[in-house]
């Protein structure tokens, strides 16, 4: 099952499911979104990433509602990291195959974090 | 030092996610995924489709091997007739009367034969003991 997250607006008591499918990613890229600009243009990229996460389950939601949610959301940095992970997962699952990794054991690596 | 790692121009222009999706899409269509499943459903569904595809390839490989084994058996059975210096009246060995048993059946047979063996042993032991009982009386 793919990664998704649930967002609850306590003011309206509405719950939203944020997830990306490939159509949502395609739509976002058609509208000019580029994940590689994540670090260079955070002010435009981050809200766009947040808006794109609504396309799969809430395609009819109004932009003002989403922007309002983005303004009010807590722990934005962690949320954005999770959204970026969810976004890249749509491509990662096509590129990497853990079961049939031809390079398994050839060059090993470990991280300190 | 090490500047050659940074100065080298990238060998290809970066592709967008959409381009990568479009490149992969025909393969997933070929293994039975629909447009809706690939573009609109859970993105990780491709993992299950790839796993199912691998299983089906393994099965096809096994079937091809099995067919080869049957052909080999058939050739072996008929080979006495094809022998250049075969004696007159030589007949081919009859082909297998049944297909090779599958694993589950083999296991079942093993279990049954173990039960039969145990039953035979108890019967033998009972008869053996009975012989002593009759001698003693």
Coordinates of C-alpha atoms in Angstrom, one line a residue:
Chain A
X1 CA 0.0 0.0 0.0
X2 CA 1.2 3.5 -0.9
X3 CA 2.1 6.2 1.6
X4 CA -0.6 8.6 2.5
X5 CA -1.5 10.9 5.3
X6 CA -4.6 12.2 6.9
X7 CA -5.2 15.8 7.7
X8 CA -7.9 16.9 10.1
X9 CA -9.2 20.5 10.2
X10 CA -10.4 21.0 13.7
X11 CA -12.3 24.2 12.8
X12 CA -14.6 22.4 10.3
X13 CA -14.0 18.8 11.7
X14 CA -13.2 17.7 8.2
X15 CA -10.6 15.0 7.4
X16 CA -8.7 14.9 4.2
X17 CA -6.6 12.1 2.7
X18 CA -3.4 13.3 1.1
X19 CA -1.8 11.0 -1.4
X20 CA -0.2 11.0 -4.9
X21 CA -1.0 8.9 -7.8
X22 CA 0.8 9.2 -11.2
X23 CA -2.0 11.2 -12.7
X24 CA -1.7 13.8 -9.9
X25 CA 2.0 14.1 -10.5
X26 CA 1.5 14.4 -14.2
X27 CA -1.1 17.2 -13.7
X28 CA 1.3 19.0 -11.3
X29 CA 4.2 18.9 -13.8
X30 CA 1.9 20.0 -16.6
X31 CA 1.1 23.1 -14.4
X32 CA 4.8 23.8 -14.0
X33 CA 5.7 22.0 -10.8
X34 CA 9.2 20.7 -10.7
X35 CA 10.4 18.7 -7.7
X36 CA 14.1 19.6 -8.4
X37 CA 13.2 23.2 -7.5
X38 CA 12.4 22.1 -4.0
X39 CA 15.5 23.7 -2.5
X40 CA 15.7 26.8 -4.8
X41 CA 12.2 28.0 -4.8
X42 CA 10.6 26.8 -1.5
X43 CA 8.0 29.6 -1.3
X44 CA 6.3 28.4 -4.5
X45 CA 7.2 24.7 -4.5
X46 CA 6.0 23.8 -1.1
X47 CA 2.4 25.1 -1.4
X48 CA 2.2 23.6 -4.8
X49 CA 3.3 20.2 -3.4
X50 CA 0.7 20.5 -0.7
X51 CA -2.0 21.4 -3.2
X52 CA -1.0 18.5 -5.5
X53 CA -1.5 16.0 -2.6
X54 CA -5.3 16.8 -2.7
X55 CA -5.7 15.9 -6.4
X56 CA -6.1 12.2 -5.9
X57 CA -8.8 12.1 -3.3
X58 CA -10.2 15.6 -3.3
X59 CA -10.0 16.9 -6.9
X60 CA -12.9 19.3 -6.5
X61 CA -11.6 21.1 -3.5
X62 CA -11.2 24.8 -3.8
X63 CA -7.8 26.4 -3.9
X64 CA -8.6 28.8 -1.1
X65 CA -9.6 26.0 1.2
X66 CA -6.2 24.2 0.5
X67 CA -4.2 27.4 0.9
X68 CA -6.1 28.1 4.2
X69 CA -5.2 24.6 5.4
X70 CA -1.6 25.1 4.5
X71 CA -1.4 28.3 6.4
X72 CA -2.9 26.7 9.5
X73 CA -1.1 23.4 9.4
X74 CA 1.4 22.6 12.3
X75 CA 4.9 21.2 12.0
X76 CA 5.1 22.2 8.3
X77 CA 8.7 21.1 7.8
X78 CA 7.9 17.5 8.8
X79 CA 4.8 17.6 6.7
X80 CA 6.7 18.8 3.6
X81 CA 9.3 16.1 4.1
X82 CA 6.6 13.5 4.2
X83 CA 4.8 14.9 1.1
X84 CA 8.1 14.9 -0.8
X85 CA 8.7 11.3 0.2
X86 CA 5.1 10.4 -1.0
X87 CA 5.6 12.3 -4.2
X88 CA 8.9 10.6 -5.1
X89 CA 7.5 7.2 -4.2
X90 CA 5.4 7.3 -7.4
X91 CA 8.6 7.0 -9.4
X92 CA 10.8 5.1 -6.9
X93 CA 8.5 2.0 -7.1
X94 CA 9.1 1.9 -10.8
X95 CA 12.9 2.3 -10.6
X96 CA 13.9 0.2 -7.6
X97 CA 13.3 -3.5 -7.0
X98 CA 14.4 -4.6 -3.6
X99 CA 13.9 -8.3 -4.3
X100 CA 16.0 -8.4 -7.4
X101 CA 18.8 -6.0 -6.6
X102 CA 21.6 -7.0 -9.0
X103 CA 24.1 -4.9 -7.0
X104 CA 23.3 -6.4 -3.7
X105 CA 26.4 -6.7 -1.6
X106 CA 28.8 -5.2 -4.2
X107 CA 29.1 -1.8 -2.6
X108 CA 27.7 -1.3 0.9
X109 CA 26.9 2.0 2.6
X110 CA 25.6 3.2 5.9
X111 CA 24.3 6.5 7.2
X112 CA 25.1 8.3 10.5
X113 CA 21.6 9.7 10.9
Chain B
X1 CA 41.9 17.5 -6.8
X2 CA 38.7 15.7 -7.7
X3 CA 37.6 18.6 -9.9
X4 CA 37.0 16.2 -12.8
X5 CA 34.1 14.8 -10.8
X6 CA 32.4 18.2 -10.8
X7 CA 33.5 19.6 -14.2
X8 CA 32.1 16.8 -16.3
X9 CA 28.9 17.8 -18.0
X10 CA 25.9 15.6 -17.4
X11 CA 25.6 12.9 -20.1
X12 CA 21.8 13.3 -20.4
X13 CA 19.2 15.9 -19.7
X14 CA 17.1 15.1 -16.6
X15 CA 13.7 13.6 -17.4
X16 CA 10.5 14.7 -15.7
X17 CA 8.5 12.2 -13.6
X18 CA 5.8 12.2 -16.3
X19 CA 8.3 11.2 -19.0
X20 CA 9.6 8.3 -16.8
X21 CA 6.0 7.2 -16.2
X22 CA 5.2 7.2 -19.9
X23 CA 8.4 5.2 -20.6
X24 CA 7.4 2.5 -18.1
X25 CA 3.7 2.5 -18.9
X26 CA 3.8 0.1 -22.0
X27 CA 5.6 -2.6 -19.9
X28 CA 2.9 -2.5 -17.2
X29 CA 0.2 -2.6 -19.9
X30 CA 1.9 -5.7 -21.3
X31 CA 1.7 -7.5 -17.9
X32 CA -2.0 -6.8 -17.5
X33 CA -2.2 -3.5 -15.7
X34 CA -4.9 -1.1 -17.0
X35 CA -4.7 2.6 -17.6
X36 CA -6.7 3.3 -14.4
X37 CA -4.6 1.0 -12.2
X38 CA -1.3 2.6 -13.4
X39 CA -2.3 6.2 -13.5
X40 CA -5.1 6.6 -11.0
X41 CA -4.7 3.9 -8.4
X42 CA -2.2 3.3 -5.5
X43 CA 1.2 4.0 -7.0
X44 CA 2.8 1.0 -5.3
X45 CA 0.5 -1.4 -7.1
X46 CA 3.2 -1.9 -9.7
X47 CA 5.2 -3.8 -7.1
X48 CA 2.5 -6.5 -6.9
X49 CA 2.2 -6.6 -10.6
X50 CA 5.9 -7.1 -11.0
X51 CA 5.9 -9.8 -8.4
X52 CA 3.0 -11.6 -10.1
X53 CA 4.8 -11.2 -13.5
X54 CA 7.9 -12.8 -12.0
X55 CA 5.8 -15.7 -10.6
X56 CA 4.1 -16.2 -14.0
X57 CA 7.6 -16.2 -15.7
X58 CA 8.8 -18.8 -13.2
X59 CA 5.8 -21.0 -13.9
X60 CA 6.3 -20.7 -17.7
X61 CA 9.9 -21.6 -17.2
X62 CA 9.0 -24.7 -15.2
X63 CA 6.4 -25.7 -17.8
X64 CA 9.0 -25.4 -20.6
X65 CA 11.4 -27.5 -18.5
X66 CA 8.6 -30.1 -17.8
X67 CA 7.8 -30.3 -21.5
X68 CA 11.5 -30.9 -22.2
X69 CA 11.5 -33.7 -19.6
X70 CA 8.5 -35.4 -21.3
X71 CA 10.1 -35.1 -24.7
X72 CA 13.4 -36.6 -23.3
X73 CA 11.4 -39.5 -21.8
X74 CA 9.6 -40.1 -25.1
X75 CA 12.9 -40.1 -27.0
X76 CA 14.4 -42.5 -24.5
X77 CA 11.4 -44.8 -24.7
X78 CA 11.5 -44.9 -28.5
X79 CA 15.3 -45.0 -28.9
X80 CA 15.7 -48.8 -29.0
X81 CA 13.7 -48.8 -32.3
X82 CA 15.9 -46.1 -33.8
X83 CA 19.1 -47.9 -32.9
X84 CA 21.1 -48.6 -36.2
X85 CA 21.9 -52.1 -35.2
X86 CA 18.7 -53.0 -33.4
X87 CA 17.7 -56.6 -33.5
X88 CA 14.7 -57.5 -35.6
X89 CA 11.5 -57.3 -33.6
X90 CA 12.8 -54.7 -31.1
X91 CA 9.9 -52.7 -29.7
X92 CA 9.9 -49.3 -28.1
X93 CA 9.6 -49.1 -24.4
X94 CA 6.0 -47.9 -23.6
X95 CA 5.7 -44.3 -22.8
X96 CA 4.8 -43.2 -19.2
X97 CA 1.3 -44.3 -18.5
X98 CA 0.8 -41.3 -16.1
X99 CA 2.1 -37.8 -15.9
X100 CA 4.8 -37.1 -13.3
X101 CA 3.2 -36.8 -9.9
X102 CA 3.0 -33.3 -8.5
X103 CA 4.7 -32.4 -5.2
X104 CA 1.6 -32.3 -3.1
X105 CA 0.5 -35.7 -4.2
X106 CA 4.0 -37.1 -3.5
X107 CA 3.8 -35.7 0.0
X108 CA 0.4 -37.2 0.5
X109 CA 1.7 -40.6 -0.7
X110 CA 4.6 -40.3 1.7
X111 CA 2.3 -39.6 4.6
X112 CA 0.0 -42.5 3.6
X113 CA 2.9 -45.0 3.2
X114 CA 4.2 -44.0 6.7
X115 CA 0.8 -44.6 8.2
X116 CA 0.6 -48.0 6.3
X117 CA 4.0 -48.9 7.6
X118 CA 3.0 -48.1 11.2
X119 CA -0.2 -50.1 10.8
X120 CA 1.8 -53.1 9.4
X121 CA 4.3 -52.9 12.3
X122 CA 1.5 -52.9 14.9
X123 CA -0.2 -55.9 13.2
X124 CA 3.1 -57.8 13.1
X125 CA 3.9 -57.0 16.8
X126 CA 0.4 -58.1 17.8
X127 CA 0.7 -61.4 16.0
X128 CA 4.3 -61.9 17.4
X129 CA 3.1 -61.3 20.9
X130 CA 0.1 -63.5 20.4
X131 CA 2.4 -66.4 19.5
X132 CA 4.2 -66.1 22.9
X133 CA 0.9 -65.9 24.7
X134 CA -0.3 -69.2 23.1
X135 CA 3.0 -70.9 23.9
X136 CA 3.0 -69.9 27.5
X137 CA -0.6 -71.2 28.0

